Coordinates of C-alpha atoms (C1' of nucleotides) in Angstrom, one line a residue:
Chain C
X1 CA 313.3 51.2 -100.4
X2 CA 310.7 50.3 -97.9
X3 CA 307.9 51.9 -99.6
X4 CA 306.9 49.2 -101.9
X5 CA 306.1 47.2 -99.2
X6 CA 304.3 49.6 -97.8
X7 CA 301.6 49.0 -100.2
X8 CA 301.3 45.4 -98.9
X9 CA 301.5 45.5 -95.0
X10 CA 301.1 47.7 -92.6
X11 CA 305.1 47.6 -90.7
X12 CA 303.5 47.7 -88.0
X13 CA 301.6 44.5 -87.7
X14 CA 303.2 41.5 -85.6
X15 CA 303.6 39.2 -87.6
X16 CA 302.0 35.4 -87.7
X17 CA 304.5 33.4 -85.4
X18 CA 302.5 30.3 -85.4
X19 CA 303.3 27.4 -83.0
X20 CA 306.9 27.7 -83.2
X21 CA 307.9 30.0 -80.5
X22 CA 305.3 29.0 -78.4
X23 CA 306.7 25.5 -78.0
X24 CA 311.0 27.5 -77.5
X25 CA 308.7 29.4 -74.8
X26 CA 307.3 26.1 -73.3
X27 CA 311.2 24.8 -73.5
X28 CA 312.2 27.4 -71.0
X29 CA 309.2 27.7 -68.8
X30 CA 307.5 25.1 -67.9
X31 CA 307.9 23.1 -64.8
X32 CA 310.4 19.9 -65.0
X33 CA 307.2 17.9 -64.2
X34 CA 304.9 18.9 -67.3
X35 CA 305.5 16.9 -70.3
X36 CA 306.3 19.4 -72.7
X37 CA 304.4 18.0 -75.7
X38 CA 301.6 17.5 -73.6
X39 CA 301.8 21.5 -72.8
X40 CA 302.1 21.8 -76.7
X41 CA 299.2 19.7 -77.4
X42 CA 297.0 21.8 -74.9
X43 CA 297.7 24.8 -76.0
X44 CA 296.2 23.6 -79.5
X45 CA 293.4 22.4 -77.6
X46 CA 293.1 25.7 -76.1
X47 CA 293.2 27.9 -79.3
X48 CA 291.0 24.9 -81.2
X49 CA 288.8 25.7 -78.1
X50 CA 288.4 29.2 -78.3
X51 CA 287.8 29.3 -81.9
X52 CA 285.1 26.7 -81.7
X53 CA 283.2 28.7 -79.2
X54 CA 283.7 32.0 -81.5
X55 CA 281.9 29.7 -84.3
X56 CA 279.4 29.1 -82.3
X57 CA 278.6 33.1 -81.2
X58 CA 279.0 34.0 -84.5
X59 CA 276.4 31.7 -85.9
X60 CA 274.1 32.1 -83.4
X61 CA 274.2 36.2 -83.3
X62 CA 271.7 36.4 -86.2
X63 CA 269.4 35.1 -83.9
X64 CA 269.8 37.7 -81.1
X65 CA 270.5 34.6 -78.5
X66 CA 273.9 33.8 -77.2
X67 CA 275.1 29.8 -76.5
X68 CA 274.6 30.0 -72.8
X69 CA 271.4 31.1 -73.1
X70 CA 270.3 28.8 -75.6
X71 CA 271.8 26.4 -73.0
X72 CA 269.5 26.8 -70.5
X73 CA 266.1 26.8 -73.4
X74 CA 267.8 23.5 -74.6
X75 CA 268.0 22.3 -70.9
X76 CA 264.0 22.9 -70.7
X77 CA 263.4 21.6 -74.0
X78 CA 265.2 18.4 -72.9
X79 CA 263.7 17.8 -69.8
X80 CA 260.1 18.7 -70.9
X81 CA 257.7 17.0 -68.3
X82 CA 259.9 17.5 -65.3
X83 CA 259.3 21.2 -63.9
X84 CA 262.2 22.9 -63.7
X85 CA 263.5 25.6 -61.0
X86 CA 265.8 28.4 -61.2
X87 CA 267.8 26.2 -58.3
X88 CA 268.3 23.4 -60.1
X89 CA 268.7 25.0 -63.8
X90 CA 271.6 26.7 -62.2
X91 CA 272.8 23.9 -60.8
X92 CA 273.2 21.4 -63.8
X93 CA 274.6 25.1 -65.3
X94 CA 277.0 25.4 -63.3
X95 CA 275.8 28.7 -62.7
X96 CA 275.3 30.4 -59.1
X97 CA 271.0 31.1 -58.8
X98 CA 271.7 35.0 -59.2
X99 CA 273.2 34.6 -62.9
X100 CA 270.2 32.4 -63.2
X101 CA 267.6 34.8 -62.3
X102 CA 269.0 37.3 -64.7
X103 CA 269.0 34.5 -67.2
X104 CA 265.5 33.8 -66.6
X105 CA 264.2 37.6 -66.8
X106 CA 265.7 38.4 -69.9
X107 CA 264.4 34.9 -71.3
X108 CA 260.9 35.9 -70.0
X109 CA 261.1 39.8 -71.2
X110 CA 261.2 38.4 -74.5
X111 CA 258.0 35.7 -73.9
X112 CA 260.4 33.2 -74.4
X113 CA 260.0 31.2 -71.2
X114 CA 257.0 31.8 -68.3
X115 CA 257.5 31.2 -64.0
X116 CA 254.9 29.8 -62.7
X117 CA 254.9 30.0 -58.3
X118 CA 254.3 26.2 -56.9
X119 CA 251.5 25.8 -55.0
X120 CA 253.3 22.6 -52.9
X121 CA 255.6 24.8 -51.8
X122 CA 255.5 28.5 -52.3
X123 CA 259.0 29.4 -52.4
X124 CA 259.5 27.7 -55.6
X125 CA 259.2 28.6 -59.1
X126 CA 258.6 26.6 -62.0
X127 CA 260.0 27.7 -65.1
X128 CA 258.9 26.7 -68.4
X129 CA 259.1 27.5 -72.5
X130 CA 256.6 29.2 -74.1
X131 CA 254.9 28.5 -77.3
X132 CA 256.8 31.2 -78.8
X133 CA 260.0 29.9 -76.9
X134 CA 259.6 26.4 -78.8
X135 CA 259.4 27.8 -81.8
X136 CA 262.4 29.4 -80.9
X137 CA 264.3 27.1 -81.1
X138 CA 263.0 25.4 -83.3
X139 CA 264.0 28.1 -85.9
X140 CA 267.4 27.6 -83.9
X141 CA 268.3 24.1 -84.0
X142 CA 269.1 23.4 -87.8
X143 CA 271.9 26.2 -87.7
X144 CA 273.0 25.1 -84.4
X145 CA 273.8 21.7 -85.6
X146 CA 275.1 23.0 -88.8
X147 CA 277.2 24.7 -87.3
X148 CA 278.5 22.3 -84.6
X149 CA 279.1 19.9 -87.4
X150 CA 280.6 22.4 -89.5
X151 CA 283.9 22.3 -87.8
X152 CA 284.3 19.3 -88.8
X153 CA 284.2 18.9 -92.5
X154 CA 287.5 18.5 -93.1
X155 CA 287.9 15.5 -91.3
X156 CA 287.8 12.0 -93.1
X157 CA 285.4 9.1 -92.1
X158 CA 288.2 7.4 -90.3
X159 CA 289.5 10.4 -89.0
X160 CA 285.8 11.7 -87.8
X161 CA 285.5 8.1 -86.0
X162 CA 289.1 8.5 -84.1
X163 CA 288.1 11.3 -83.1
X164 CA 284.7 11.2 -81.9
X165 CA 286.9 8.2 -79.4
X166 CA 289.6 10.8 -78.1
X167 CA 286.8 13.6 -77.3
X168 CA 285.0 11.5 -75.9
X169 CA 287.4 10.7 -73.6
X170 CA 288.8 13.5 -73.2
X171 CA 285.5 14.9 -72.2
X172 CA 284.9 12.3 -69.5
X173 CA 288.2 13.1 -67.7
X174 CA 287.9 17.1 -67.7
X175 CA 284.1 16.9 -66.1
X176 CA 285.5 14.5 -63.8
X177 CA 288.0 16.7 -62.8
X178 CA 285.4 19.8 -63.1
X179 CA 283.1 17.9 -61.4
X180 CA 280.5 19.2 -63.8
X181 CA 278.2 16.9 -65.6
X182 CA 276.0 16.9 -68.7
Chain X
X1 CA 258.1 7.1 -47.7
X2 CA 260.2 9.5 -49.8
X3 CA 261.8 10.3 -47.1
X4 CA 264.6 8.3 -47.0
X5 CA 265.5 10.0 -50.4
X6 CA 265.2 13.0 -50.0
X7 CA 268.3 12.7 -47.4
X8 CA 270.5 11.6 -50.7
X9 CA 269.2 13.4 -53.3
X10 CA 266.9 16.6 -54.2
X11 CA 263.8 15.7 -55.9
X12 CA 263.9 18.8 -57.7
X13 CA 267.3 18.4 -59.3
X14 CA 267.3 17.7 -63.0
X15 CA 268.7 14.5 -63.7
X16 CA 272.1 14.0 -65.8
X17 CA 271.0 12.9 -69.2
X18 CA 274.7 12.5 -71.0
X19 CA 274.3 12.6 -75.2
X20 CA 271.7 10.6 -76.1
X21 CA 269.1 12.6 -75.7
X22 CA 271.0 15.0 -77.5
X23 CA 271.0 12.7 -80.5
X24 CA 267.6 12.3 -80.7
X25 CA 267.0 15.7 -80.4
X26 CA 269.5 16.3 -83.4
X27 CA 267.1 13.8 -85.1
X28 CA 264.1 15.7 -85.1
X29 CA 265.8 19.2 -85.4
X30 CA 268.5 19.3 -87.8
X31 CA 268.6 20.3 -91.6
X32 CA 268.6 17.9 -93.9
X33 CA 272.0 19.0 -95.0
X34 CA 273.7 18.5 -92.2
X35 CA 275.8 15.3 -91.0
X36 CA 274.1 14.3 -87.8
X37 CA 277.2 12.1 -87.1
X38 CA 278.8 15.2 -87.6
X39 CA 276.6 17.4 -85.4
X40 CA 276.5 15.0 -82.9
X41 CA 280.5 15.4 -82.4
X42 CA 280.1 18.8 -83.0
X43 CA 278.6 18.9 -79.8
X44 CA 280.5 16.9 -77.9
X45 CA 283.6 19.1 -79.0
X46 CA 281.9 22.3 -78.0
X47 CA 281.0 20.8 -74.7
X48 CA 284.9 20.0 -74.5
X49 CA 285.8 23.7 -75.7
X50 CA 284.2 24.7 -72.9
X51 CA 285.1 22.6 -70.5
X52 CA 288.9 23.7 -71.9
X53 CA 288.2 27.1 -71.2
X54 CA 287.2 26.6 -67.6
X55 CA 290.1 24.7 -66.6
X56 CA 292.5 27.5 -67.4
X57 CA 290.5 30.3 -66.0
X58 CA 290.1 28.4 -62.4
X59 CA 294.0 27.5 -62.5
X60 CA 294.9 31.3 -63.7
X61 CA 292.1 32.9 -61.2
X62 CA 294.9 33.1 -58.4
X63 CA 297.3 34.8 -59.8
X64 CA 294.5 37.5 -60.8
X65 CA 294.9 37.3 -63.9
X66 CA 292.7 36.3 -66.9
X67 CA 293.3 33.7 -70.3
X68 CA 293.0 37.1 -72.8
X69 CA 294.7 39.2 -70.7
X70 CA 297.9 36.6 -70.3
X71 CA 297.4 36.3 -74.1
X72 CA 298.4 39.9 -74.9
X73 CA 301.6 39.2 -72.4
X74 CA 302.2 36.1 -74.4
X75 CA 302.1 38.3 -77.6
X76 CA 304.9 40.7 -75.7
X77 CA 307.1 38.3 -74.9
X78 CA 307.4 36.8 -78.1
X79 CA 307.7 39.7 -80.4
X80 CA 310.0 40.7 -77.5
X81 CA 312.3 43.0 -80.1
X82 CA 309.3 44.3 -82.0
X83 CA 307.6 46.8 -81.0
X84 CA 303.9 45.9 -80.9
X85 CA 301.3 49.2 -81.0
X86 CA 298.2 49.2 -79.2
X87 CA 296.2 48.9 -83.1
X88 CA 298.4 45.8 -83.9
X89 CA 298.1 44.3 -80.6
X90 CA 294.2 44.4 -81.3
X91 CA 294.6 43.1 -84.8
X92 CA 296.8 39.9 -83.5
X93 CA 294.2 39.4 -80.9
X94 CA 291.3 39.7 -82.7
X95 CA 289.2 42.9 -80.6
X96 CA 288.5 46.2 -81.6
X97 CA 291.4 48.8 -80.7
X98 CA 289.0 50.0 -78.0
X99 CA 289.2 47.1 -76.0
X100 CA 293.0 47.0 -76.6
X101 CA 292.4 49.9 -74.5
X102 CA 290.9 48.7 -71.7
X103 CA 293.5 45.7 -71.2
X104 CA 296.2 47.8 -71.5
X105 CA 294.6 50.6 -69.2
X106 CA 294.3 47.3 -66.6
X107 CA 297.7 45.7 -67.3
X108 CA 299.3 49.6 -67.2
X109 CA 297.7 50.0 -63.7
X110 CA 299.3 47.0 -62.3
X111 CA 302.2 48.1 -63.9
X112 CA 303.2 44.9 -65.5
X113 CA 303.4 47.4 -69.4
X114 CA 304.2 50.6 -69.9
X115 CA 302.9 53.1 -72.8
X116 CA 305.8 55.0 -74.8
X117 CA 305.0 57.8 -77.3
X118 CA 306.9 57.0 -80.6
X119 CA 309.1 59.5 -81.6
X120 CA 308.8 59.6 -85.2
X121 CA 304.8 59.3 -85.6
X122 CA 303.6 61.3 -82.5
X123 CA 300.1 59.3 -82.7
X124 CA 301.3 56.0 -82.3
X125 CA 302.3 54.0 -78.8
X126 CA 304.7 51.3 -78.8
X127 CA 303.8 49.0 -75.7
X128 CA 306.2 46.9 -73.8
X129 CA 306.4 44.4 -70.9
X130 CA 308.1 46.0 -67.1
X131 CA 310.6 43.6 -65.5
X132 CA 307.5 43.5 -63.0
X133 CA 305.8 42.1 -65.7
X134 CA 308.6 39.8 -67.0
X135 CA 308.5 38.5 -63.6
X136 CA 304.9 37.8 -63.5
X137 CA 304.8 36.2 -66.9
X138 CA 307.5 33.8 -65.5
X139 CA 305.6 33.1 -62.7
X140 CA 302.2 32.4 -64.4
X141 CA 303.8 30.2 -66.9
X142 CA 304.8 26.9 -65.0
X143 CA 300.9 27.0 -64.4
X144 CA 299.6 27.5 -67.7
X145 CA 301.9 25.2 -69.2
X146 CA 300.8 22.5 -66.9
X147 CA 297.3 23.6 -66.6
X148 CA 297.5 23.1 -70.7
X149 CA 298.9 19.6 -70.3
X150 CA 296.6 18.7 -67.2
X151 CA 293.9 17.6 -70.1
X152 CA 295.5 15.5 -71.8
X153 CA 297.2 13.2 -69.1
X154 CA 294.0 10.4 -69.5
X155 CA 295.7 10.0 -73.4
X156 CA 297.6 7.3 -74.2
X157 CA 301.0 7.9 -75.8
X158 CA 299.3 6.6 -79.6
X159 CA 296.3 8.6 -79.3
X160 CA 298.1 11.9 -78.2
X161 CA 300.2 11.1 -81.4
X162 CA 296.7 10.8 -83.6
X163 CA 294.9 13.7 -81.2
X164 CA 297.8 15.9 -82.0
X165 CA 297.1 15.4 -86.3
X166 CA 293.6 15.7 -85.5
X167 CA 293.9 18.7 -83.5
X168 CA 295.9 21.0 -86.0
X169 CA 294.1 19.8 -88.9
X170 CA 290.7 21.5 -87.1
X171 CA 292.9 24.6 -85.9
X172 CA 293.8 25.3 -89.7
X173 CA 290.5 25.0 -91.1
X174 CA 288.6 26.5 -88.1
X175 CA 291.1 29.4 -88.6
X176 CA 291.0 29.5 -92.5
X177 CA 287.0 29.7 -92.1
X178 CA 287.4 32.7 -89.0
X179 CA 289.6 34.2 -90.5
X180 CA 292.3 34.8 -87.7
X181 CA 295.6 33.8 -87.5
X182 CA 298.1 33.2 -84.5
Chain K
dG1 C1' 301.1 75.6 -97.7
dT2 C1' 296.4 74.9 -96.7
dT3 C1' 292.7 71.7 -96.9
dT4 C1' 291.1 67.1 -96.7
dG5 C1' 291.1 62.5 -95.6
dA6 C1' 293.1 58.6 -93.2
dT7 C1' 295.1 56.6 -89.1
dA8 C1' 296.1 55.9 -83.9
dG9 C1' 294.4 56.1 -79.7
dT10 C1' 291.1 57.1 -76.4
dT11 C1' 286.6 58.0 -74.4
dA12 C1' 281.7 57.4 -73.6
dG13 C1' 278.2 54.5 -73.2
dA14 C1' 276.1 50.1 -73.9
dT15 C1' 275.4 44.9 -73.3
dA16 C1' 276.4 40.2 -71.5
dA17 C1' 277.8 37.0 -68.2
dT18 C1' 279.3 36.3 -64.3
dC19 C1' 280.2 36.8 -59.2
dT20 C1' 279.3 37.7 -53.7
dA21 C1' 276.6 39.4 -50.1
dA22 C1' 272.3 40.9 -48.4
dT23 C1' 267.3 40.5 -48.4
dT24 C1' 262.6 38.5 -48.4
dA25 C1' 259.6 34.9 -47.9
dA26 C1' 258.3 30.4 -46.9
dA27 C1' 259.0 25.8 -45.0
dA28 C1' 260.7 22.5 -41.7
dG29 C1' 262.2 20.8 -37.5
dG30 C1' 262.7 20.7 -33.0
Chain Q
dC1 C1' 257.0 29.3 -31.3
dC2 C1' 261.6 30.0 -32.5
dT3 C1' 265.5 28.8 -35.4
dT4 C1' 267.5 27.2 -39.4
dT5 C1' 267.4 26.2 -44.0
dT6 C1' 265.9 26.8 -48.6
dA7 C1' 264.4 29.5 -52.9
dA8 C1' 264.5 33.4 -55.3
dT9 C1' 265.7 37.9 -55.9
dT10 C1' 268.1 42.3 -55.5
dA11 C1' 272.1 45.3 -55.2
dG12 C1' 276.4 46.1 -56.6
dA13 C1' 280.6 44.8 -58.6
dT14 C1' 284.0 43.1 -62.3
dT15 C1' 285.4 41.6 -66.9
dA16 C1' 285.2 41.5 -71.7
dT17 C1' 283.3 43.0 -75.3
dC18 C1' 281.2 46.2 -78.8
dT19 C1' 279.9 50.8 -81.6
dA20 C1' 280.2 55.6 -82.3
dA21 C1' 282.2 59.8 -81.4
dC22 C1' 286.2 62.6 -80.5
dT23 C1' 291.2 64.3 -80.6
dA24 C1' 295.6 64.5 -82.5
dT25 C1' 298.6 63.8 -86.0
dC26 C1' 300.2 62.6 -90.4
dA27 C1' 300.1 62.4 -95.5
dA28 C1' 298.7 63.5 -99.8
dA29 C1' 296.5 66.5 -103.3
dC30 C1' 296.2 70.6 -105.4

DNA sequence: GTTTGATAGTTAGATAATCTAATTAAAAGG
DNA sequence: CCTTTTAATTAGATTATCTAACTATCAAAC
């Protein structure tokens, strides 16, 4: 009797449970001080979250880079005059030096950034793009933006402007609270 | 002369530059076909994505116990009766069976699941949560929960109401386009 | 009923992103 | 000069992934 189905799904899949249960779950374990549709609420935020990041990587694989890499090329593109170190790159990462120096070395294998030694002060190193590394990114850029605003399309004028008020927001509380900043 | 300076600040460090440089860059780099209203949010909602993402690890990092790893005991829990096997497991979570694998081989060592042969198809394993790992998940959760709800506590009660619309209209159409399903 | 193909799980081996702790070199400050 | 601090790197580890290959078992076809 079960074999029709068969032909459909596989029995042994878990199902799709959506929200639901996650918000009974929430009902019986959270702690009396969390508001409970706040919980909810964040946990959307978290899965929204996660899925916006996988967007991202997937977009971006074609180009053999990942997003915290192109992170860093978009840090030196930004601040163009100012010579950069691996100190303070890491820094306004939020990255410890270490993961920056392995950042840098596979950035430079590939010719797309150069160190240059200071000659003020010879423990430092000044790290900049490469010709090749601008035109990089600028090969980059247009599907990067696409596909940031490509999460988006669904949203209506209105909507988009609501919105654009809450992250905003929401973004200036969590790097307070990170004590991170942009 | 700079000396009084250099006491506050680090002359190397790269300054914050917030958004707008951002915009400008989105300006000069973005396709033609693309929103930069829309790119420019895009942004600022991946910034917040991962901003998201660090809040949970750091609040999960004491009880030793990562976001993906806590989502496959989520996944237990709920399907409590069913019995989930390693394969669908993978599918739910979106990874290869291989690296099903390895969590399991992590959470098995720690002894919070346990691996049972199934009796009727010798191949497959039917995975379950220990009363060890009951009793962790019950632990955890009062932390996640609030960790979850932590972001949004600079909302007001009207805008959680719109955020919360917002929110699950992205998650459906960010999930449509993935693919993936919770 | 034996072969052949699909399925379930694992293993092997790789890459990426991160960390901490130790090391090296140079500068700065008494 | 000696000591401390700073900058960068190295060494070595963990976590989360992946692909490809392998083993065992089941199922279906002939």
């Amino acid at each position: 009797m079960t074999k029709l189905k068969k032909t459909y799904t596989n029995e042994d899949d878990l199902p799709v449970l959506g929200v639901e249960p996650y918000i009974e779950l929430i009902q019986t374990s959270s702690s009396s001080d969390t508001n409970q549709e706040d919980a909810k609420l964040g946990l959307m935020l978290l899965w929204l979250s996660d899925h916006v990041l996988d967007v991202i990587d997937n977009e971006l694989a074609p180009f053999g880079i990942t997003e915290s890499k192109l992170d860093l090329l978009l840090l030196l593109t930004l601040h163009g005059e100012r010579r950069a170190t691996p100190s303070a790159l890491a820094k306004r990462l939020g990255i410890t030096r270490a993961s920056a120096t392995s950042m840098l070395d596979w950035l430079e294998k590939r010719n797309l950034v150069v160190r240059n030694h200071s000659k003020e002060d010879r423990r430092k190193i000044y790290v900049s793009l490469t010709d090749e590394g601008r035109t990089f990114i600028a090969e980059v850029l247009p599907t990067y933006w696409s596909s940031c605003a490509s999460n988006l399309i669904d949203l209506e004028p209105d909507e988009r402007k609501v919105f654009e008020k809450l992250v905003s927001k929401l973004l200036t509380s969590i790097q307070r609270k990170l004590k991170v900043e942009r």
